[in-house]
Short mmCIF file of C-alpha atoms in Angstrom, two decimals:
data_model
loop_
_atom_site.label_atom_id
_atom_site.label_comp_id
_atom_site.label_asym_id
_atom_site.label_seq_id
_atom_site.Cartn_x
_atom_site.Cartn_y
_atom_site.Cartn_z
CA SER A 19 0.00 0.00 0.00
CA GLN A 20 1.02 3.57 -0.54
CA THR A 21 2.13 5.84 2.27
CA ILE A 22 3.32 9.42 2.41
CA HIS A 23 5.61 10.85 5.04
CA GLN A 24 6.37 14.43 5.99
CA TRP A 25 8.84 15.75 8.47
CA PRO A 26 9.23 17.44 10.71
CA ALA A 27 5.72 17.55 12.15
CA THR A 28 6.28 20.92 13.77
CA LEU A 29 8.96 23.54 13.36
CA VAL A 30 9.66 26.89 14.97
CA GLN A 31 12.20 29.00 13.12
CA PRO A 32 13.46 32.58 13.45
CA VAL A 33 12.97 35.09 10.67
CA GLY A 34 15.83 34.93 8.20
CA SER A 35 16.72 31.30 8.88
CA PRO A 36 16.70 28.61 6.16
CA LEU A 37 14.01 25.99 5.75
CA SER A 38 13.92 22.44 4.47
CA LEU A 39 10.76 20.32 4.61
CA GLU A 40 10.83 16.83 3.22
CA CYS A 41 8.12 14.63 1.78
CA THR A 42 8.54 11.03 0.66
CA VAL A 43 6.09 8.62 -0.90
CA GLU A 44 6.22 4.83 -0.74
CA GLY A 45 4.43 2.21 -2.76
CA THR A 46 3.93 4.04 -6.04
CA SER A 47 6.03 5.07 -9.00
CA ASN A 48 6.22 8.33 -10.93
CA PRO A 49 3.57 10.13 -8.90
CA ASN A 50 2.61 13.74 -9.34
CA LEU A 51 3.73 15.56 -6.19
CA TYR A 52 2.37 18.74 -4.65
CA TRP A 53 3.18 21.24 -1.92
CA TYR A 54 0.30 23.22 -0.41
CA ARG A 55 0.17 25.85 2.31
CA GLN A 56 -2.84 26.32 4.52
CA ALA A 57 -3.39 29.43 6.64
CA ALA A 58 -5.35 28.98 9.86
CA GLY A 59 -9.02 28.29 9.18
CA ARG A 60 -8.57 28.59 5.44
CA GLY A 61 -8.39 26.46 2.33
CA LEU A 62 -5.28 25.12 0.64
CA GLN A 63 -3.07 27.17 -1.65
CA LEU A 64 -1.05 25.19 -4.17
CA LEU A 65 2.60 26.28 -4.04
CA PHE A 66 4.42 23.81 -6.31
CA TYR A 67 3.75 20.67 -8.25
CA SER A 68 5.99 18.18 -10.00
CA VAL A 69 5.22 15.62 -12.69
CA GLY A 70 8.67 14.03 -12.65
CA ILE A 71 12.23 14.14 -11.32
CA GLY A 72 13.69 17.62 -11.65
CA GLN A 73 10.42 19.03 -13.03
CA ILE A 74 9.00 21.75 -10.79
CA SER A 75 6.18 24.15 -11.54
CA SER A 76 5.57 27.14 -9.29
CA GLU A 77 2.06 28.39 -8.80
CA VAL A 78 2.63 31.60 -6.87
CA PRO A 79 5.59 33.95 -6.57
CA GLN A 80 7.06 33.59 -3.15
CA ASN A 81 10.02 33.16 -0.89
CA LEU A 82 10.04 29.38 -1.28
CA SER A 83 11.47 26.86 -3.73
CA ALA A 84 10.94 23.16 -4.34
CA SER A 85 13.06 20.32 -5.64
CA ARG A 86 12.48 16.71 -6.60
CA PRO A 87 15.84 14.94 -6.46
CA GLN A 88 14.30 11.45 -6.60
CA ASP A 89 11.08 10.02 -7.99
CA ARG A 90 9.35 9.84 -4.63
CA GLN A 91 11.02 12.69 -2.76
CA PHE A 92 9.80 16.28 -2.75
CA ILE A 93 11.55 19.02 -0.80
CA LEU A 94 10.34 22.51 0.07
CA SER A 95 13.05 25.05 0.87
CA SER A 96 13.73 28.64 1.69
CA LYS A 97 17.02 30.50 2.07
CA LYS A 98 15.55 33.13 4.41
CA LEU A 99 12.19 32.70 6.11
CA LEU A 100 9.70 35.54 6.44
CA LEU A 101 7.00 35.93 9.07
CA SER A 102 4.43 35.40 6.32
CA ASP A 103 5.83 31.91 5.64
CA SER A 104 4.16 30.63 8.81
CA GLY A 105 1.45 28.09 8.13
CA PHE A 106 0.56 24.46 7.76
CA TYR A 107 2.40 22.82 4.86
CA LEU A 108 0.93 19.77 3.22
CA CYS A 109 2.48 17.42 0.70
CA ALA A 110 0.31 15.28 -1.56
CA TRP A 111 0.64 12.78 -4.39
CA SER A 112 -1.58 11.51 -7.17
CA VAL A 113 -1.50 9.25 -10.21
CA ASN A 114 -3.70 8.94 -13.27
CA TYR A 115 -5.65 12.15 -12.73
CA ASN A 116 -7.53 10.85 -9.76
CA GLU A 117 -7.72 11.83 -6.13
CA GLN A 118 -4.80 13.25 -4.21
CA PHE A 119 -3.40 11.64 -1.07
CA PHE A 120 -2.10 13.93 1.62
CA GLY A 121 0.63 13.65 4.19
CA PRO A 122 0.16 14.58 7.85
CA GLY A 123 1.51 18.09 7.37
CA THR A 124 4.18 20.30 8.96
CA ARG A 125 3.18 23.17 11.22
CA LEU A 126 5.72 25.99 10.64
CA THR A 127 5.90 28.99 12.93
CA VAL A 128 8.28 31.79 12.01
CA LEU A 129 9.09 34.13 14.88
CA SER B 15 -10.32 34.27 -6.68
CA GLN B 16 -10.96 30.68 -5.69
CA GLN B 17 -12.41 28.23 -8.16
CA GLY B 18 -14.45 26.50 -5.47
CA GLU B 19 -16.26 28.22 -2.65
CA GLU B 20 -18.13 26.37 0.05
CA ASP B 21 -21.30 27.45 1.74
CA PRO B 22 -21.90 27.70 4.64
CA GLN B 23 -18.53 28.49 6.17
CA ALA B 24 -19.60 26.82 9.40
CA LEU B 25 -22.34 24.42 10.42
CA SER B 26 -23.41 23.19 13.83
CA ILE B 27 -25.83 20.28 14.15
CA GLN B 28 -26.93 17.63 16.62
CA GLU B 29 -25.83 14.03 16.29
CA GLY B 30 -28.28 12.14 14.09
CA GLU B 31 -29.17 15.13 11.94
CA ASN B 32 -28.14 15.53 8.32
CA ALA B 33 -25.48 18.02 7.26
CA THR B 34 -25.52 19.63 3.84
CA MET B 35 -22.83 21.85 2.40
CA ASN B 36 -22.52 23.37 -1.03
CA CYS B 37 -19.70 24.22 -3.38
CA SER B 38 -19.81 26.62 -6.30
CA TYR B 39 -17.16 26.98 -8.97
CA LYS B 40 -16.51 29.20 -11.94
CA THR B 41 -15.07 27.27 -14.88
CA SER B 42 -15.70 23.95 -16.60
CA ILE B 43 -14.29 20.97 -14.75
CA ASN B 44 -13.12 17.40 -15.38
CA ASN B 45 -14.12 16.33 -11.92
CA LEU B 46 -14.94 17.69 -8.48
CA GLN B 47 -13.66 16.13 -5.28
CA TRP B 48 -14.60 16.39 -1.64
CA TYR B 49 -12.07 16.08 1.16
CA ARG B 50 -12.27 16.01 4.93
CA GLN B 51 -9.74 17.46 7.36
CA ASN B 52 -9.66 16.86 11.07
CA SER B 53 -8.09 19.69 13.03
CA GLY B 54 -4.34 19.86 12.53
CA ARG B 55 -4.23 16.85 10.21
CA GLY B 56 -3.86 16.14 6.53
CA LEU B 57 -6.79 15.92 4.15
CA VAL B 58 -8.59 12.68 3.44
CA HIS B 59 -10.28 12.08 0.11
CA LEU B 60 -14.01 11.32 0.36
CA ILE B 61 -15.58 11.24 -3.10
CA LEU B 62 -14.66 12.13 -6.68
CA ILE B 63 -17.50 12.93 -9.08
CA ARG B 64 -16.79 13.35 -12.77
CA SER B 65 -18.35 16.02 -14.94
CA ASN B 66 -20.62 13.49 -16.66
CA GLU B 67 -21.99 12.19 -13.36
CA ARG B 68 -24.83 13.72 -11.40
CA GLU B 69 -24.82 11.85 -8.12
CA LYS B 70 -22.53 9.52 -6.16
CA HIS B 71 -22.87 7.75 -2.86
CA SER B 72 -20.34 6.42 -0.40
CA GLY B 73 -21.70 5.08 2.87
CA ARG B 74 -23.46 7.98 4.60
CA LEU B 75 -22.16 10.48 2.05
CA ARG B 76 -24.07 11.68 -0.98
CA VAL B 77 -22.59 14.07 -3.52
CA THR B 78 -24.46 15.78 -6.32
CA LEU B 79 -23.07 17.75 -9.22
CA ASP B 80 -24.95 20.24 -11.37
CA THR B 81 -22.65 21.39 -14.14
CA SER B 82 -25.26 23.79 -15.54
CA LYS B 83 -25.22 25.68 -12.24
CA LYS B 84 -21.55 24.96 -11.58
CA SER B 85 -22.34 23.67 -8.15
CA SER B 86 -22.02 20.56 -6.00
CA SER B 87 -23.40 19.49 -2.68
CA LEU B 88 -22.20 17.09 0.00
CA LEU B 89 -24.77 15.51 2.27
CA ILE B 90 -23.78 13.62 5.39
CA THR B 91 -26.70 11.61 6.70
CA ALA B 92 -27.25 10.56 10.31
CA SER B 93 -24.24 12.57 11.46
CA ARG B 94 -22.00 11.40 14.29
CA ALA B 95 -19.73 13.33 16.63
CA ALA B 96 -16.81 11.79 14.73
CA ASP B 97 -17.95 13.64 11.59
CA THR B 98 -16.79 16.89 13.20
CA ALA B 99 -14.21 18.23 10.75
CA SER B 100 -13.67 20.71 7.95
CA TYR B 101 -14.89 19.69 4.52
CA PHE B 102 -13.38 21.02 1.31
CA CYS B 103 -14.37 20.80 -2.30
CA ALA B 104 -11.69 20.82 -4.96
CA THR B 105 -12.00 21.15 -8.71
CA ASP B 106 -9.88 19.54 -11.40
CA VAL B 107 -10.08 21.50 -14.64
CA GLY B 108 -7.80 19.13 -16.50
CA ALA B 109 -4.76 21.36 -16.24
CA ALA B 110 -1.25 19.99 -16.39
CA GLY B 111 -0.16 18.04 -13.36
CA ASN B 112 -3.65 17.13 -12.22
CA LYS B 113 -3.80 20.33 -10.20
CA LEU B 114 -6.69 20.88 -7.83
CA THR B 115 -8.13 24.20 -6.70
CA PHE B 116 -9.57 24.09 -3.20
CA GLY B 117 -12.34 26.12 -1.66
CA GLY B 118 -12.18 27.69 1.79
CA GLY B 119 -14.03 24.81 3.44
CA THR B 120 -17.04 24.26 5.66
CA ARG B 121 -16.37 23.66 9.34
CA VAL B 122 -18.87 21.14 10.67
CA LEU B 123 -19.49 20.64 14.36
CA VAL B 124 -21.62 17.66 15.35
CA LYS B 125 -22.77 17.92 18.95
CA PRO B 126 -23.37 14.69 20.85
#
């Protein structure tokens, strides 16, 4: 069966510090991968998606970047965090234009 | 602006009652999906309804889709306290990467 992992679960970082969030998927090959951000009490905003290794599409201009060094690994990064980067970050995967499967999320607080 | 917008934003009902929430969207879609999110957790897929379908059922869930009105509804019958969660609709317009656009969600509280 397929599983998706995200870590860390929670993170508190100072403004200006770097960020690296990791997402890995098991049990499937060549998935589409997604990074979303969710503000408190709000819906999900798609940040990045990837249809293959090294292929990254950005949905909104921002302080973040994404990379896909392996088929089932998706990384969200920042060189210098802003206060506005705080939020709940969710990774998801899908295949064959069907439903998306979400990880447990990372709660990021930038102070 | 968001492709999908849920209504109402919040809903409070007693256990055993039915809960209905609606989703409106703006452009043509390939499919519309409903997800559930418990507080502080990831989203869980509930139902996917394709543009050529009008109604789907899954257990106590019933989803309708009216493409002429660009709207969908999710009905939870005989609600339970465990149904307390936020519910989101998401639309797939067939764009590259199977991207979904999510609405703001409906927060449902089921009181025991």
